[in-house]
Amino acid sequence: MADESIQDIIDTFDLLGDWDQRYQYLVEIGERLPAMEPADKIDANRVMECMSTVHVVAKPESGAIRFDGDCDTAIIKGVVALLVGLFSGKTAAEIEALDVDALFEGLQLEEHLSPNRHVGVYAIVNKMKGQAARAA
């Protein structure tokens, strides 16, 4: 069973219908992602496996973890924004327990991203989960 927050994201995407609308929505949520601190855009926070330039950083906050992220590609920035929203406010254990596969299957990302992008998206997830574990 998918986490409630994952199901909410999937339900939102289901309302959008075709992939063009979903793609546009991903681009829009990427555009709304708060700017990342330039000081956080360091190699330690970069997802090296991504073709795009992606940075994510975990920051402990009141017993939970908050993420910031950025990307130089519109569609992947949207995926980063989705993950930042999904992971932020949770504990490291909650983040580790999230079934991100259920999210990506529900959004049908595999069908619409190239294999290289797919690898990169999972690298972002793994980076974020690793950062969460260290930040806890």
PDB file of C-alpha atoms in Angstrom:
ATOM      1  CA  MET A   1       0.000   0.000   0.000  1.00  0.00           C
ATOM      2  CA  ALA A   2       1.337   3.400  -0.976  1.00  0.00           C
ATOM      3  CA  ASP A   3       1.998   6.074   1.609  1.00  0.00           C
ATOM      4  CA  GLU A   4      -0.890   8.573   1.829  1.00  0.00           C
ATOM      5  CA  SER A   5       1.272  11.434   0.535  1.00  0.00           C
ATOM      6  CA  ILE A   6       2.351   9.299  -2.433  1.00  0.00           C
ATOM      7  CA  GLN A   7      -1.280   8.440  -3.158  1.00  0.00           C
ATOM      8  CA  ASP A   8      -2.183  12.145  -3.048  1.00  0.00           C
ATOM      9  CA  ILE A   9       0.454  12.897  -5.702  1.00  0.00           C
ATOM     10  CA  ILE A  10      -0.731  10.002  -7.883  1.00  0.00           C
ATOM     11  CA  ASP A  11      -4.365  11.145  -7.532  1.00  0.00           C
ATOM     12  CA  THR A  12      -3.398  14.679  -8.600  1.00  0.00           C
ATOM     13  CA  PHE A  13      -1.609  13.333 -11.677  1.00  0.00           C
ATOM     14  CA  ASP A  14      -4.561  11.081 -12.511  1.00  0.00           C
ATOM     15  CA  LEU A  15      -6.749  14.186 -12.748  1.00  0.00           C
ATOM     16  CA  LEU A  16      -4.442  15.606 -15.400  1.00  0.00           C
ATOM     17  CA  GLY A  17      -5.179  12.968 -17.991  1.00  0.00           C
ATOM     18  CA  ASP A  18      -2.615  12.780 -20.771  1.00  0.00           C
ATOM     19  CA  TRP A  19       1.149  12.882 -20.469  1.00  0.00           C
ATOM     20  CA  ASP A  20       1.422  16.376 -22.036  1.00  0.00           C
ATOM     21  CA  GLN A  21      -0.618  17.802 -19.145  1.00  0.00           C
ATOM     22  CA  ARG A  22       1.394  15.812 -16.598  1.00  0.00           C
ATOM     23  CA  TYR A  23       4.644  16.996 -18.165  1.00  0.00           C
ATOM     24  CA  GLN A  24       3.462  20.614 -18.004  1.00  0.00           C
ATOM     25  CA  TYR A  25       2.441  20.155 -14.345  1.00  0.00           C
ATOM     26  CA  LEU A  26       5.897  18.749 -13.489  1.00  0.00           C
ATOM     27  CA  VAL A  27       7.533  21.747 -15.188  1.00  0.00           C
ATOM     28  CA  GLU A  28       5.246  24.113 -13.229  1.00  0.00           C
ATOM     29  CA  ILE A  29       5.984  22.573  -9.825  1.00  0.00           C
ATOM     30  CA  GLY A  30       9.681  22.719 -10.708  1.00  0.00           C
ATOM     31  CA  GLU A  31       9.310  26.438 -11.417  1.00  0.00           C
ATOM     32  CA  ARG A  32       7.735  26.896  -7.965  1.00  0.00           C
ATOM     33  CA  LEU A  33      10.595  25.116  -6.170  1.00  0.00           C
ATOM     34  CA  PRO A  34      12.187  27.636  -3.781  1.00  0.00           C
ATOM     35  CA  ALA A  35      15.664  28.762  -4.819  1.00  0.00           C
ATOM     36  CA  MET A  36      18.447  26.680  -3.328  1.00  0.00           C
ATOM     37  CA  GLU A  37      21.162  28.432  -1.336  1.00  0.00           C
ATOM     38  CA  PRO A  38      24.216  28.872  -3.579  1.00  0.00           C
ATOM     39  CA  ALA A  39      26.392  27.623  -0.681  1.00  0.00           C
ATOM     40  CA  ASP A  40      24.530  24.269  -0.832  1.00  0.00           C
ATOM     41  CA  LYS A  41      25.355  23.766  -4.525  1.00  0.00           C
ATOM     42  CA  ILE A  42      28.542  21.845  -3.829  1.00  0.00           C
ATOM     43  CA  ASP A  43      29.808  18.532  -5.201  1.00  0.00           C
ATOM     44  CA  ALA A  44      28.841  16.742  -1.954  1.00  0.00           C
ATOM     45  CA  ASN A  45      25.185  17.618  -2.688  1.00  0.00           C
ATOM     46  CA  ARG A  46      25.320  16.929  -6.421  1.00  0.00           C
ATOM     47  CA  VAL A  47      23.721  13.818  -7.907  1.00  0.00           C
ATOM     48  CA  MET A  48      26.614  12.788 -10.131  1.00  0.00           C
ATOM     49  CA  GLU A  49      24.687   9.978 -11.886  1.00  0.00           C
ATOM     50  CA  CYS A  50      22.277  12.504 -13.420  1.00  0.00           C
ATOM     51  CA  MET A  51      22.740  13.823 -16.937  1.00  0.00           C
ATOM     52  CA  SER A  52      21.251  17.067 -15.623  1.00  0.00           C
ATOM     53  CA  THR A  53      22.957  19.119 -12.936  1.00  0.00           C
ATOM     54  CA  VAL A  54      21.001  18.183  -9.806  1.00  0.00           C
ATOM     55  CA  HIS A  55      21.726  19.263  -6.237  1.00  0.00           C
ATOM     56  CA  VAL A  56      19.799  18.167  -3.127  1.00  0.00           C
ATOM     57  CA  VAL A  57      20.522  18.831   0.524  1.00  0.00           C
ATOM     58  CA  ALA A  58      18.941  17.549   3.729  1.00  0.00           C
ATOM     59  CA  LYS A  59      18.625  19.883   6.714  1.00  0.00           C
ATOM     60  CA  PRO A  60      17.519  18.672  10.156  1.00  0.00           C
ATOM     61  CA  GLU A  61      14.545  20.684  11.389  1.00  0.00           C
ATOM     62  CA  SER A  62      12.516  20.083  14.564  1.00  0.00           C
ATOM     63  CA  GLY A  63      13.027  16.308  14.678  1.00  0.00           C
ATOM     64  CA  ALA A  64      12.318  15.962  10.973  1.00  0.00           C
ATOM     65  CA  ILE A  65      14.253  16.704   7.816  1.00  0.00           C
ATOM     66  CA  ARG A  66      13.714  19.455   5.255  1.00  0.00           C
ATOM     67  CA  PHE A  67      15.130  19.199   1.754  1.00  0.00           C
ATOM     68  CA  ASP A  68      16.191  21.819  -0.719  1.00  0.00           C
ATOM     69  CA  GLY A  69      16.954  21.005  -4.322  1.00  0.00           C
ATOM     70  CA  ASP A  70      17.615  22.390  -7.763  1.00  0.00           C
ATOM     71  CA  CYS A  71      18.142  21.202 -11.312  1.00  0.00           C
ATOM     72  CA  ASP A  72      19.072  22.824 -14.622  1.00  0.00           C
ATOM     73  CA  THR A  73      16.476  20.808 -16.593  1.00  0.00           C
ATOM     74  CA  ALA A  74      12.783  21.722 -16.355  1.00  0.00           C
ATOM     75  CA  ILE A  75      11.291  18.206 -16.249  1.00  0.00           C
ATOM     76  CA  ILE A  76      13.820  16.808 -13.765  1.00  0.00           C
ATOM     77  CA  LYS A  77      13.504  19.948 -11.636  1.00  0.00           C
ATOM     78  CA  GLY A  78       9.813  19.040 -11.424  1.00  0.00           C
ATOM     79  CA  VAL A  79      10.726  15.545 -10.240  1.00  0.00           C
ATOM     80  CA  VAL A  80      13.131  17.090  -7.684  1.00  0.00           C
ATOM     81  CA  ALA A  81      10.313  19.393  -6.514  1.00  0.00           C
ATOM     82  CA  LEU A  82       8.002  16.374  -6.113  1.00  0.00           C
ATOM     83  CA  LEU A  83      10.621  14.512  -4.068  1.00  0.00           C
ATOM     84  CA  VAL A  84      11.503  17.569  -1.955  1.00  0.00           C
ATOM     85  CA  GLY A  85       7.815  17.975  -1.152  1.00  0.00           C
ATOM     86  CA  LEU A  86       7.361  14.274  -0.440  1.00  0.00           C
ATOM     87  CA  PHE A  87      10.447  13.835   1.764  1.00  0.00           C
ATOM     88  CA  SER A  88      10.451  17.150   3.662  1.00  0.00           C
ATOM     89  CA  GLY A  89       8.891  17.120   7.105  1.00  0.00           C
ATOM     90  CA  LYS A  90       9.493  13.407   7.598  1.00  0.00           C
ATOM     91  CA  THR A  91      12.012  11.593   9.776  1.00  0.00           C
ATOM     92  CA  ALA A  92      14.889   9.629   8.246  1.00  0.00           C
ATOM     93  CA  ALA A  93      13.068   6.377   9.070  1.00  0.00           C
ATOM     94  CA  GLU A  94       9.873   7.604   7.374  1.00  0.00           C
ATOM     95  CA  ILE A  95      11.864   8.680   4.313  1.00  0.00           C
ATOM     96  CA  GLU A  96      13.629   5.313   4.106  1.00  0.00           C
ATOM     97  CA  ALA A  97      10.260   3.529   4.351  1.00  0.00           C
ATOM     98  CA  LEU A  98       8.666   5.488   1.476  1.00  0.00           C
ATOM     99  CA  ASP A  99       7.846   3.348  -1.546  1.00  0.00           C
ATOM    100  CA  VAL A 100       9.130   5.622  -4.264  1.00  0.00           C
ATOM    101  CA  ASP A 101       8.634   2.821  -6.812  1.00  0.00           C
ATOM    102  CA  ALA A 102       4.885   3.080  -6.164  1.00  0.00           C
ATOM    103  CA  LEU A 103       5.083   6.818  -6.832  1.00  0.00           C
ATOM    104  CA  PHE A 104       6.963   6.461 -10.115  1.00  0.00           C
ATOM    105  CA  GLU A 105       4.725   3.606 -11.266  1.00  0.00           C
ATOM    106  CA  GLY A 106       1.620   5.600 -10.373  1.00  0.00           C
ATOM    107  CA  LEU A 107       2.907   8.608 -12.307  1.00  0.00           C
ATOM    108  CA  GLN A 108       3.964   6.367 -15.219  1.00  0.00           C
ATOM    109  CA  LEU A 109       7.365   8.070 -15.246  1.00  0.00           C
ATOM    110  CA  GLU A 110       9.127   4.956 -16.539  1.00  0.00           C
ATOM    111  CA  GLU A 111       7.055   5.043 -19.685  1.00  0.00           C
ATOM    112  CA  HIS A 112       7.878   8.676 -20.410  1.00  0.00           C
ATOM    113  CA  LEU A 113      11.472   9.172 -19.297  1.00  0.00           C
ATOM    114  CA  SER A 114      14.470   7.888 -21.203  1.00  0.00           C
ATOM    115  CA  PRO A 115      16.406   5.030 -19.552  1.00  0.00           C
ATOM    116  CA  ASN A 116      19.231   7.459 -18.690  1.00  0.00           C
ATOM    117  CA  ARG A 117      16.827   9.880 -17.023  1.00  0.00           C
ATOM    118  CA  HIS A 118      15.220   6.984 -15.193  1.00  0.00           C
ATOM    119  CA  VAL A 119      18.603   6.004 -13.731  1.00  0.00           C
ATOM    120  CA  GLY A 120      19.152   9.636 -12.752  1.00  0.00           C
ATOM    121  CA  VAL A 121      15.791   9.912 -11.011  1.00  0.00           C
ATOM    122  CA  TYR A 122      16.544   6.859  -8.871  1.00  0.00           C
ATOM    123  CA  ALA A 123      19.997   8.304  -8.141  1.00  0.00           C
ATOM    124  CA  ILE A 124      18.267  11.444  -6.804  1.00  0.00           C
ATOM    125  CA  VAL A 125      16.083   9.293  -4.528  1.00  0.00           C
ATOM    126  CA  ASN A 126      19.092   7.322  -3.279  1.00  0.00           C
ATOM    127  CA  LYS A 127      21.063  10.514  -2.653  1.00  0.00           C
ATOM    128  CA  MET A 128      18.178  12.020  -0.676  1.00  0.00           C
ATOM    129  CA  LYS A 129      17.656   8.865   1.395  1.00  0.00           C
ATOM    130  CA  GLY A 130      21.385   8.737   2.156  1.00  0.00           C
ATOM    131  CA  GLN A 131      21.439  12.400   3.166  1.00  0.00           C
ATOM    132  CA  ALA A 132      18.391  11.871   5.384  1.00  0.00           C
ATOM    133  CA  ALA A 133      20.078   8.979   7.174  1.00  0.00           C
ATOM    134  CA  ARG A 134      23.194  11.091   7.808  1.00  0.00           C
ATOM    135  CA  ALA A 135      21.192  14.151   8.891  1.00  0.00           C
ATOM    136  CA  ALA A 136      19.157  12.211  11.449  1.00  0.00           C
TER     137      ALA A 136
END
